[in-house]
CSV table of C-alpha atoms in Angstrom, one decimal:
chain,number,residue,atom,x,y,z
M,1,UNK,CA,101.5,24.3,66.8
M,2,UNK,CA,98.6,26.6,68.1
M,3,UNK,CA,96.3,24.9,70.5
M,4,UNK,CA,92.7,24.2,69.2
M,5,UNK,CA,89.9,26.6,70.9
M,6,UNK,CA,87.8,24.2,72.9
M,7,UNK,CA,83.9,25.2,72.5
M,8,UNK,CA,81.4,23.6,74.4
M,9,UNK,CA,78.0,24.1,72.7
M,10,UNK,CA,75.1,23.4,75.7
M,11,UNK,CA,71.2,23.3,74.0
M,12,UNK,CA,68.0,22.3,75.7
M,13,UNK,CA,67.3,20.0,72.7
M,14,UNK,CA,67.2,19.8,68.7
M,15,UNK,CA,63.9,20.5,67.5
M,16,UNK,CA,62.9,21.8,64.6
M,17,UNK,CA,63.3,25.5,64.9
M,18,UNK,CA,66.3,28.4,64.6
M,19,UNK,CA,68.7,27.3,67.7
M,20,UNK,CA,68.9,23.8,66.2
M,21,UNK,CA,69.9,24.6,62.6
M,22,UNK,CA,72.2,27.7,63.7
M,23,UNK,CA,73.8,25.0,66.0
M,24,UNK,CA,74.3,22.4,63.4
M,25,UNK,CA,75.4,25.2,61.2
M,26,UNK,CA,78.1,25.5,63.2
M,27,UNK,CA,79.0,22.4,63.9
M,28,UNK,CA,79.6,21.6,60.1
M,29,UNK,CA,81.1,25.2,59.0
M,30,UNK,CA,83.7,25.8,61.7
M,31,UNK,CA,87.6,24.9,61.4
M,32,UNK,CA,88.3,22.0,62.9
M,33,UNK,CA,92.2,23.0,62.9
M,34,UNK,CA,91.3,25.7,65.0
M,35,UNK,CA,88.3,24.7,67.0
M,36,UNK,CA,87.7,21.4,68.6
M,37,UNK,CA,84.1,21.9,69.4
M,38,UNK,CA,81.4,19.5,71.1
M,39,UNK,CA,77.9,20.0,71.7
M,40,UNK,CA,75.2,18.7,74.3
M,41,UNK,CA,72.2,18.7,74.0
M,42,UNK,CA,68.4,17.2,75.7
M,43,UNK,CA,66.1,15.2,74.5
M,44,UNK,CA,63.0,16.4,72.4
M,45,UNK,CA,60.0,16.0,73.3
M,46,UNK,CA,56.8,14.1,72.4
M,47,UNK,CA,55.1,17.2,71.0
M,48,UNK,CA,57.7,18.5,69.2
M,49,UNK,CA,60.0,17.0,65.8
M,50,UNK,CA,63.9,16.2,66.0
M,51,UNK,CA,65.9,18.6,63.8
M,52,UNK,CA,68.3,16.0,63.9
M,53,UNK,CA,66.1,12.8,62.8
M,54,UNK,CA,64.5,15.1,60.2
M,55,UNK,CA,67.4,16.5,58.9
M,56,UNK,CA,70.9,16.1,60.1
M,57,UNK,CA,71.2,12.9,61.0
M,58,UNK,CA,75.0,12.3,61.1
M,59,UNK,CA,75.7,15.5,63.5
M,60,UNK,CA,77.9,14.7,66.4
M,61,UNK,CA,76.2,15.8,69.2
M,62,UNK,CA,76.2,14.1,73.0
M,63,UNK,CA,72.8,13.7,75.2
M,64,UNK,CA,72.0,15.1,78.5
M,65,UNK,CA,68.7,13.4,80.1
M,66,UNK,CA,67.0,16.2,82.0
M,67,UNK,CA,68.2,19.0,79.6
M,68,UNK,CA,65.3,19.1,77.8
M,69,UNK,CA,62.1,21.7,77.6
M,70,UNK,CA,60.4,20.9,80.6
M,71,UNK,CA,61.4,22.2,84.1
M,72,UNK,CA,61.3,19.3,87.0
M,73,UNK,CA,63.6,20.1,90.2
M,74,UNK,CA,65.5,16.9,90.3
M,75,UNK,CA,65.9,16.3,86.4
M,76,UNK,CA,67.2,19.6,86.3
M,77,UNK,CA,69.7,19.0,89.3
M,78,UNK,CA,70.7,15.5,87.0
M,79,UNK,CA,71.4,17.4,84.1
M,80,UNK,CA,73.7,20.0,86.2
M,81,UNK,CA,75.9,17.6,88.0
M,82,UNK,CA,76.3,15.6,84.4
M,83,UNK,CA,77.3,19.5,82.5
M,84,UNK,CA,79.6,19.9,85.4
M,85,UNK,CA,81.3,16.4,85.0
M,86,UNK,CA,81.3,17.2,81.2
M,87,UNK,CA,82.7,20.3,81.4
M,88,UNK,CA,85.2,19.4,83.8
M,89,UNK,CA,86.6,16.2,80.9
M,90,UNK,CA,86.5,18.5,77.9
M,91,UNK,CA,87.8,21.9,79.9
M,92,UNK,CA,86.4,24.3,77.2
M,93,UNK,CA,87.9,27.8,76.6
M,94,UNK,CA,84.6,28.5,76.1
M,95,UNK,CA,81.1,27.6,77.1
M,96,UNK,CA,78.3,28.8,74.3
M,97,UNK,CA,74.7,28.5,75.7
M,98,UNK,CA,71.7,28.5,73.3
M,99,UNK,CA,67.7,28.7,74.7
M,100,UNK,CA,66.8,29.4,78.0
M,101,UNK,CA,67.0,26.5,80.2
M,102,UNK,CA,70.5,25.6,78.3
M,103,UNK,CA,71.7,29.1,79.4
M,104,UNK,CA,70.6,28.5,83.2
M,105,UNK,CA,72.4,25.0,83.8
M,106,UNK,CA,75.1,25.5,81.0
M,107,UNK,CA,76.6,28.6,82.6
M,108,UNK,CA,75.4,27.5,85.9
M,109,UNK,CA,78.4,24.9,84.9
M,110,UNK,CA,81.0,26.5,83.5
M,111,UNK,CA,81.0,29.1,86.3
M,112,UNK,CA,81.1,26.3,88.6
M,113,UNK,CA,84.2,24.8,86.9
M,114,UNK,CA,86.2,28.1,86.2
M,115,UNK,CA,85.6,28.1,82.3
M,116,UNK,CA,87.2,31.2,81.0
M,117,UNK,CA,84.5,32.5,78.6
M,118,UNK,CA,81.0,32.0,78.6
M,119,UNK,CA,78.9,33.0,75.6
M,120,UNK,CA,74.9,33.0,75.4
M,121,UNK,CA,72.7,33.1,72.5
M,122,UNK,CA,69.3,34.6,72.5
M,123,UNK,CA,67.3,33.3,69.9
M,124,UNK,CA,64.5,35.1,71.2
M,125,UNK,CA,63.3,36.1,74.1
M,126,UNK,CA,60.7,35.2,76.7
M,127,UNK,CA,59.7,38.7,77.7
M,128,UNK,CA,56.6,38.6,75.9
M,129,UNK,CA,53.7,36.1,75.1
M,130,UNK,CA,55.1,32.8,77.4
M,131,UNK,CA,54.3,33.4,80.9
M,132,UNK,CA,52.1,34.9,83.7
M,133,UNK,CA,53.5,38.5,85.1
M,134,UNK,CA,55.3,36.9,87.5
M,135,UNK,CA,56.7,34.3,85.8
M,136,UNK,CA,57.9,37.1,83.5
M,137,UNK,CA,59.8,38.9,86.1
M,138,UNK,CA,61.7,35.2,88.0
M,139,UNK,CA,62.6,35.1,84.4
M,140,UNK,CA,64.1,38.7,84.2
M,141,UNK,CA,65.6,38.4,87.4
M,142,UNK,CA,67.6,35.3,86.6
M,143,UNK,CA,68.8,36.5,83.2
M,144,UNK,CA,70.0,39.4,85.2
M,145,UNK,CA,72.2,37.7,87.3
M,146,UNK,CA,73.7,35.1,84.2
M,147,UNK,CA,74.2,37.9,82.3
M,148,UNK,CA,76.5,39.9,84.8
M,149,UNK,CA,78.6,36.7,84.9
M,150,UNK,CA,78.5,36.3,81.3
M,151,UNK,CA,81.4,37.3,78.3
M,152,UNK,CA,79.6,37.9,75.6
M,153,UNK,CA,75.9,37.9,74.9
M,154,UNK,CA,74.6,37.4,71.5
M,155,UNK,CA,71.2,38.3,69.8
M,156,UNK,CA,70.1,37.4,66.6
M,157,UNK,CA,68.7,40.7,65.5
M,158,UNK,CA,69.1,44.1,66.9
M,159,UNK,CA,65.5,44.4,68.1
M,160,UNK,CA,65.7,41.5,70.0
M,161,UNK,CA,69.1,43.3,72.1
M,162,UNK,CA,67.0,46.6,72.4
M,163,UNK,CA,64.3,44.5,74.0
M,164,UNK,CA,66.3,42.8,76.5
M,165,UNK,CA,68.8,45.6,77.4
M,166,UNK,CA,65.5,47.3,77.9
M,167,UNK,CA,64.7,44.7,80.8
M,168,UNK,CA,68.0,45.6,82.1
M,169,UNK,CA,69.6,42.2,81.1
M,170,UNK,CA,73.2,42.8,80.5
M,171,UNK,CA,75.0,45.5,79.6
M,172,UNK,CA,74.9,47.2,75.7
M,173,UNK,CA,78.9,46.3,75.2
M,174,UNK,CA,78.6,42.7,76.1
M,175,UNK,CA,76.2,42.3,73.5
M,176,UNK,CA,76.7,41.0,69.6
M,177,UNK,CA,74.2,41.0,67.0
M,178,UNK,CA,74.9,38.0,64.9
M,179,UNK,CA,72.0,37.3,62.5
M,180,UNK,CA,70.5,33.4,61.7
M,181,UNK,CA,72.5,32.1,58.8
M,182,UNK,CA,71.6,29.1,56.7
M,183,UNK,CA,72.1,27.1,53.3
M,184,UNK,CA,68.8,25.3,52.1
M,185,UNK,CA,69.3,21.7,49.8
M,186,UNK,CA,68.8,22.8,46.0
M,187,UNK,CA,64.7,22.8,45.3
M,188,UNK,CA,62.3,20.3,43.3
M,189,UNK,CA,60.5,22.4,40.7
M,190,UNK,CA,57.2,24.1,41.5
M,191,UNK,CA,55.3,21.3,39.9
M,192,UNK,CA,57.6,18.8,41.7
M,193,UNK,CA,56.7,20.2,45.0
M,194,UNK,CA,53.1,20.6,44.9
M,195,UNK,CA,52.7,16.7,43.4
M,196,UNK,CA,54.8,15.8,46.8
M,197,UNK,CA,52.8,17.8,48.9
M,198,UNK,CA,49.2,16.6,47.2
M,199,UNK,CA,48.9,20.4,46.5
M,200,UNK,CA,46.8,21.7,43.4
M,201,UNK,CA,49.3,22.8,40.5
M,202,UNK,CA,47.8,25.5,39.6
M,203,UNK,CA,46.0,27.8,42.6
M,204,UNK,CA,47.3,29.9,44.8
M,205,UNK,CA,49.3,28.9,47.9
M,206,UNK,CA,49.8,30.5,51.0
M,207,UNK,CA,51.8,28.8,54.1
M,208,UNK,CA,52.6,29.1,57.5
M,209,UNK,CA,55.5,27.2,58.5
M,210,UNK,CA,55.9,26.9,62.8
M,211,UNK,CA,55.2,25.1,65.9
M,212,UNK,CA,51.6,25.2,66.5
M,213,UNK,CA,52.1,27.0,69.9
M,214,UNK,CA,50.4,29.8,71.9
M,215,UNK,CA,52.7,32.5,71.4
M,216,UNK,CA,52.7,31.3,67.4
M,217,UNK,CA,48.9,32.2,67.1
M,218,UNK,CA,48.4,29.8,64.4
M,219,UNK,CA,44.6,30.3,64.6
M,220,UNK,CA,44.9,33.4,63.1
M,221,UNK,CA,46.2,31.8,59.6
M,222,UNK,CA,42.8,29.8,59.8
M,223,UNK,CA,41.1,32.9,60.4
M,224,UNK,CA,42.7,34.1,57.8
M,225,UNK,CA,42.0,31.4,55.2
M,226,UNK,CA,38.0,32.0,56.1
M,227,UNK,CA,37.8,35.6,55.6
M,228,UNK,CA,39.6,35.6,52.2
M,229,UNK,CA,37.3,32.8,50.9
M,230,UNK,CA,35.1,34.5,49.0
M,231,UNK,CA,37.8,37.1,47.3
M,232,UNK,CA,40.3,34.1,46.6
M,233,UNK,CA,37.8,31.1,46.6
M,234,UNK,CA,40.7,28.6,45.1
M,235,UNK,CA,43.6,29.7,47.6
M,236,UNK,CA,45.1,27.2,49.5
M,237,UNK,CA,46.1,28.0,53.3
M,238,UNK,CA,49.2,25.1,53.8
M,239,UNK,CA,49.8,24.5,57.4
M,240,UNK,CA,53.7,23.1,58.0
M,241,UNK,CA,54.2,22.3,61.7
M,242,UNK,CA,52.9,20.7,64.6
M,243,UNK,CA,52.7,21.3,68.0
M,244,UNK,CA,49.9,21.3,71.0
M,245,UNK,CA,47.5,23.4,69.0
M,246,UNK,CA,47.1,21.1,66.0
M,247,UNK,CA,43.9,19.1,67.3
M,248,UNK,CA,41.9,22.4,68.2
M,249,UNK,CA,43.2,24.0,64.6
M,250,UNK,CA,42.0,21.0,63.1
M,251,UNK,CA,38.3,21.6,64.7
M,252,UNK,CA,38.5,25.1,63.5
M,253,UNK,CA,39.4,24.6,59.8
M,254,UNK,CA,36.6,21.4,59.8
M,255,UNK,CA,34.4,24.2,57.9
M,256,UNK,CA,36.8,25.0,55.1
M,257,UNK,CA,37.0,21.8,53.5
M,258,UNK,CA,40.3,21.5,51.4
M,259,UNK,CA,41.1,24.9,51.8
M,260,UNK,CA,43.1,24.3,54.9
M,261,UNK,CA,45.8,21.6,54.2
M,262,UNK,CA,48.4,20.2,57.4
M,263,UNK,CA,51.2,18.9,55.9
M,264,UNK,CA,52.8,18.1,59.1
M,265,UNK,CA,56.4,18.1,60.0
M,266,UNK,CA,58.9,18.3,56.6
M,267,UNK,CA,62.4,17.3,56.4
M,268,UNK,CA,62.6,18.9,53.2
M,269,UNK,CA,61.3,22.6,53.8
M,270,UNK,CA,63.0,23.5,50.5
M,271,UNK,CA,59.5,21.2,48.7
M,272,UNK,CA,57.1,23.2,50.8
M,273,UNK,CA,58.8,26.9,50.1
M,274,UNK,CA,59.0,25.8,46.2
M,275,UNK,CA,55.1,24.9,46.3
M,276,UNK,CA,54.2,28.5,47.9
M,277,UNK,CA,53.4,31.6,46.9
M,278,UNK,CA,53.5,33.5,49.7
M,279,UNK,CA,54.1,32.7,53.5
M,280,UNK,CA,52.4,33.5,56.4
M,281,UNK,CA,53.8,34.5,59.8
M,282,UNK,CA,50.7,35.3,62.8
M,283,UNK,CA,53.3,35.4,66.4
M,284,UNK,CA,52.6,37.3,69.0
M,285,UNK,CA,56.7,37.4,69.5
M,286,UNK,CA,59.7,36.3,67.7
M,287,UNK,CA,63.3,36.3,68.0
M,288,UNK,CA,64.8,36.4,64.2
M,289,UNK,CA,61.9,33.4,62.6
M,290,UNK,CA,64.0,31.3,60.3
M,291,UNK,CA,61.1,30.4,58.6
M,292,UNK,CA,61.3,33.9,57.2
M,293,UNK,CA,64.8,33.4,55.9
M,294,UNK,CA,64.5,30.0,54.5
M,295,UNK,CA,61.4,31.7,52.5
M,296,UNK,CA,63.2,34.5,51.3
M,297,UNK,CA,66.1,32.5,50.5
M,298,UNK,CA,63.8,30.5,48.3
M,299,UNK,CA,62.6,33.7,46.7
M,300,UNK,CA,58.8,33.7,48.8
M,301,UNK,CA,57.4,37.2,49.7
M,302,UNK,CA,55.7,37.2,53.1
M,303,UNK,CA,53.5,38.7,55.1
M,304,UNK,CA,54.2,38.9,58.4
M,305,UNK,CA,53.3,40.3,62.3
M,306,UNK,CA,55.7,43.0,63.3
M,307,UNK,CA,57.2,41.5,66.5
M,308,UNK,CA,60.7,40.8,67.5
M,309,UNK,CA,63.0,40.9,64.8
M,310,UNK,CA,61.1,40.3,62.3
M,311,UNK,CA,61.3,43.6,60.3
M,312,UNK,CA,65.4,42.7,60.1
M,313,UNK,CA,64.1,40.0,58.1
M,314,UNK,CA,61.3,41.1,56.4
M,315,UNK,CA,61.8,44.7,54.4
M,316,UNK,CA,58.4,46.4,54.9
M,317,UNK,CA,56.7,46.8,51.2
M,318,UNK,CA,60.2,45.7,49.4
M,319,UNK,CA,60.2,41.8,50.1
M,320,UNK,CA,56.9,41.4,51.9
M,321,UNK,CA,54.1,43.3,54.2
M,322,UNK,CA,54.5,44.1,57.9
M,323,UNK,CA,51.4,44.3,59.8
M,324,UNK,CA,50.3,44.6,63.4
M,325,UNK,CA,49.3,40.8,65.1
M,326,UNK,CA,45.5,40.9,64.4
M,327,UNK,CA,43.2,39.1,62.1
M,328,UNK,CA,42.2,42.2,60.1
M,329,UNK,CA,45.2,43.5,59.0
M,330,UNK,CA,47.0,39.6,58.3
M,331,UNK,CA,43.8,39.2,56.2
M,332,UNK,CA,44.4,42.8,54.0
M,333,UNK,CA,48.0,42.1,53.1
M,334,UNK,CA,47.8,38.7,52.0
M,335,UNK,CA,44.4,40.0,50.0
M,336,UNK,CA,47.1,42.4,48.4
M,337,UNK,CA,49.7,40.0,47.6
M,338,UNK,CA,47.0,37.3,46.1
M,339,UNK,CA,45.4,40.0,43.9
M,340,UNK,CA,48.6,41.7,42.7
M,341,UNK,CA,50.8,38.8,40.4
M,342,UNK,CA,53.4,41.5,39.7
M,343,UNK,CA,54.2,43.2,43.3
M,344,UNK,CA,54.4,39.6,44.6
M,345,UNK,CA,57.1,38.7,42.0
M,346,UNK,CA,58.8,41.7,42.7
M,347,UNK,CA,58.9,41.2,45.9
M,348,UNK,CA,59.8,37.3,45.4
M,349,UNK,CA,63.0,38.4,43.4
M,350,UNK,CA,64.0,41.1,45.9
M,351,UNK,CA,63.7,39.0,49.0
M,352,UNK,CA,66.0,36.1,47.3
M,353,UNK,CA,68.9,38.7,47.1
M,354,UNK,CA,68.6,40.4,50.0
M,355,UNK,CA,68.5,36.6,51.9
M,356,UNK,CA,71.2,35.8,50.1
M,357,UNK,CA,73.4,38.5,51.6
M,358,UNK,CA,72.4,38.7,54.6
M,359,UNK,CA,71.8,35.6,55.7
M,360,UNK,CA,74.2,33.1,54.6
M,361,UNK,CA,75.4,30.0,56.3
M,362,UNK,CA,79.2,31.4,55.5
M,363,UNK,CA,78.5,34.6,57.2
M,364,UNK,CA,77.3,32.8,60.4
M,365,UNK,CA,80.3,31.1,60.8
M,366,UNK,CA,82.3,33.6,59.8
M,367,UNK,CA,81.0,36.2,62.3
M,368,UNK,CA,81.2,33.5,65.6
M,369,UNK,CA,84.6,32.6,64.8
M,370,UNK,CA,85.6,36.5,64.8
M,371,UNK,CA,83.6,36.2,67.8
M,372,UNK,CA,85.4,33.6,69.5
M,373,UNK,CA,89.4,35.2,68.4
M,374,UNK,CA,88.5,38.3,70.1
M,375,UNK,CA,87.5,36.5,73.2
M,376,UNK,CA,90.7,34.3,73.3
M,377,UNK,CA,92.8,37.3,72.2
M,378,UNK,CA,91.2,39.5,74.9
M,379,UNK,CA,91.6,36.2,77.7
M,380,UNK,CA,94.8,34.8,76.6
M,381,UNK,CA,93.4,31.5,75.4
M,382,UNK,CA,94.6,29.0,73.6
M,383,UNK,CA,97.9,30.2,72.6
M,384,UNK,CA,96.4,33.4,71.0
């Protein structure tokens, strides 16, 4: 019998956001006759909502304390020496690093123990809209050096490769472009959603879904919401998310009454995609937003900031409008889509099929697995 591939999956933590449902993803799609695969990951924290609590509560996944978001010298040393003892016990084929602190101290790691293959995942990147100048650069410089000790690098969209080979991180034939793939639960009706939600049944609704952060700009969607008040005064602007930013958004929108909504953090994003009509995306910078899918997936057009990957997801003036990130133009396009019933519909219907076959939870799985073959057939691993 064939020996099992041994995948170690390392992740800062499981919030609610792309790495932790690609992860999971994974965890539930691949063959366990072929793939004995574990994952570690941190700890959330107190600002931010547990993928797993919210909605996969039964994966099998193994803490690290000191993996998590923040960076602190000696809970970063912990969480080292307990990868390295980890990875020593399981002795992975491979090690498959997802966000950036996961990818420092997981291949830190495996390099340290010998491991055969190491495999990162960029989500996104941090080249743009996180840090100072010179943050910008340590963090250039350090992806640099993982990335010349590194098998494989994979990006979730091809924009997000460009950008980083750009920053002379990695060479262009280590890298993979392997989009986000996903299945969403089957959807309440429209009318089941918005009675959930405490949503009118009948007006307009437009959402952003995201982590009220910096680099998310969710004050423009606010923005947004006040200067389409008088051409769409019974709109609803539906805020899913939390994050640092919540208290000041909710000063801003004090003026607009009911037209702002926060829903909060939802477990079942399939209830706030079947209560909207059109979703919202303001970032500065973006990887591949899964938000994006899981709209299109549930047939929403969106408007959207052209950043990152995001035109991979969105197809400009076929399933929703790009713009550039600014107020102005946000505020035109979703003035379009509100006024035009028909284009929006069209768009609704084209952006379900293209989601359907592009971004499928199948596919994922399908294309790391090819992934992972062609490294043990290349490295002799695993009987292969």
């Amino acid at each position: 019998m064939t020996e099992r591939l041994r995948v170690l999956r390392v992740i800062a933590r499981m919030n609610v956001g792309g790495p932790a449902l690609q992860v999971t993803g994974l965890l539930d799609g691949m063959d366990p006759d072929r793939y004995d695969h574990r994952v570690l990951t941190g700890h959330v924290g107190p600002d931010e909502a547990d993928y797993l609590a919210l909605r996969a509560p039964d994966a099998a996944v193994q803490y690290v304390d000191g993996l998590g978001r923040s960076v602190r010298a000696a809970a970063d040393v912990r969480a080292l020496r307990t990868l390295i003892k980890e990875v020593r016990a399981f002795r992975p084929h491979v090690v498959h690093t997802h966000t950036a602190k996961a990818g420092v101290l997981g291949r830190l790691a495996a390099r340290a123990c010998g491991v055969p293959a190491l495999v990162h995942t960029f989500h996104g990147h941090l080249l743009h809209g996180y840090f100072s100048p010179a943050v910008t650069r340590a963090v250039v410089l350090t992806e640099r050096s993982l990335a010349r000790g590194s098998t494989r690098l994979v990006a979730v969209g091809s924009q997000v490769r460009d950008d980083l080979l750009a920053a002379g991180i990695g060479r262009a034939e280590q890298y993979v472009v392997v989009p986000p793939g996903l299945a969403l639960p089957p959807a309440p009706t429209r009318e089941e959603a918005r009675t959930a939600l405490g949503l009118p049944l009948s007006a307009p609704v437009v959402t952003l879904v995201a982590r009220l952060t910096a680099v998310k700009r969710p004050e423009r969607f606010v923005e947004v919401a006040r200067a389409l008040a008088e051409q769409h005064p019974a709109a609803v602007f539906a805020i899913c998310g939390e994050g640092a930013l919540l208290p000041e958004l909710r000063r801003q929108a004090a003026g607009l009454g009911d037209r702002v909504r926060f829903l909060g953090w939802r477990g079942d994003v399939e209830t706030v995609y079947a209560a909207t009509d059109l979703v919202v995306l303001t970032s500065d910078n973006e990887g591949m937003p899964v938000s994006l899918i899981e709209a299109a997936l549930s047939g929403v057009p969106a408007v959207a900031t052209r950043v990152g990957s995001v035109a991979e997801v969105v197809a400009d003036g076929e399933t929703g409008i790009l713009v550039e990130p600014e107020v102005a133009a946000l505020s035109a396009a979703v003035d379009r889509l509100l006024s035009d019933h028909v284009l929006r519909q069209r768009m609704a219907t084209a952006a379900a099929h293209r989601a359907e076959s592009l971004f499928s939870r199948r596919r994922l799985v399908d294309d790391i697995e090819r992934l992972y073959e062609q490294i043990a057939h290349e490295k002799h691993l695993a009987g292969r």
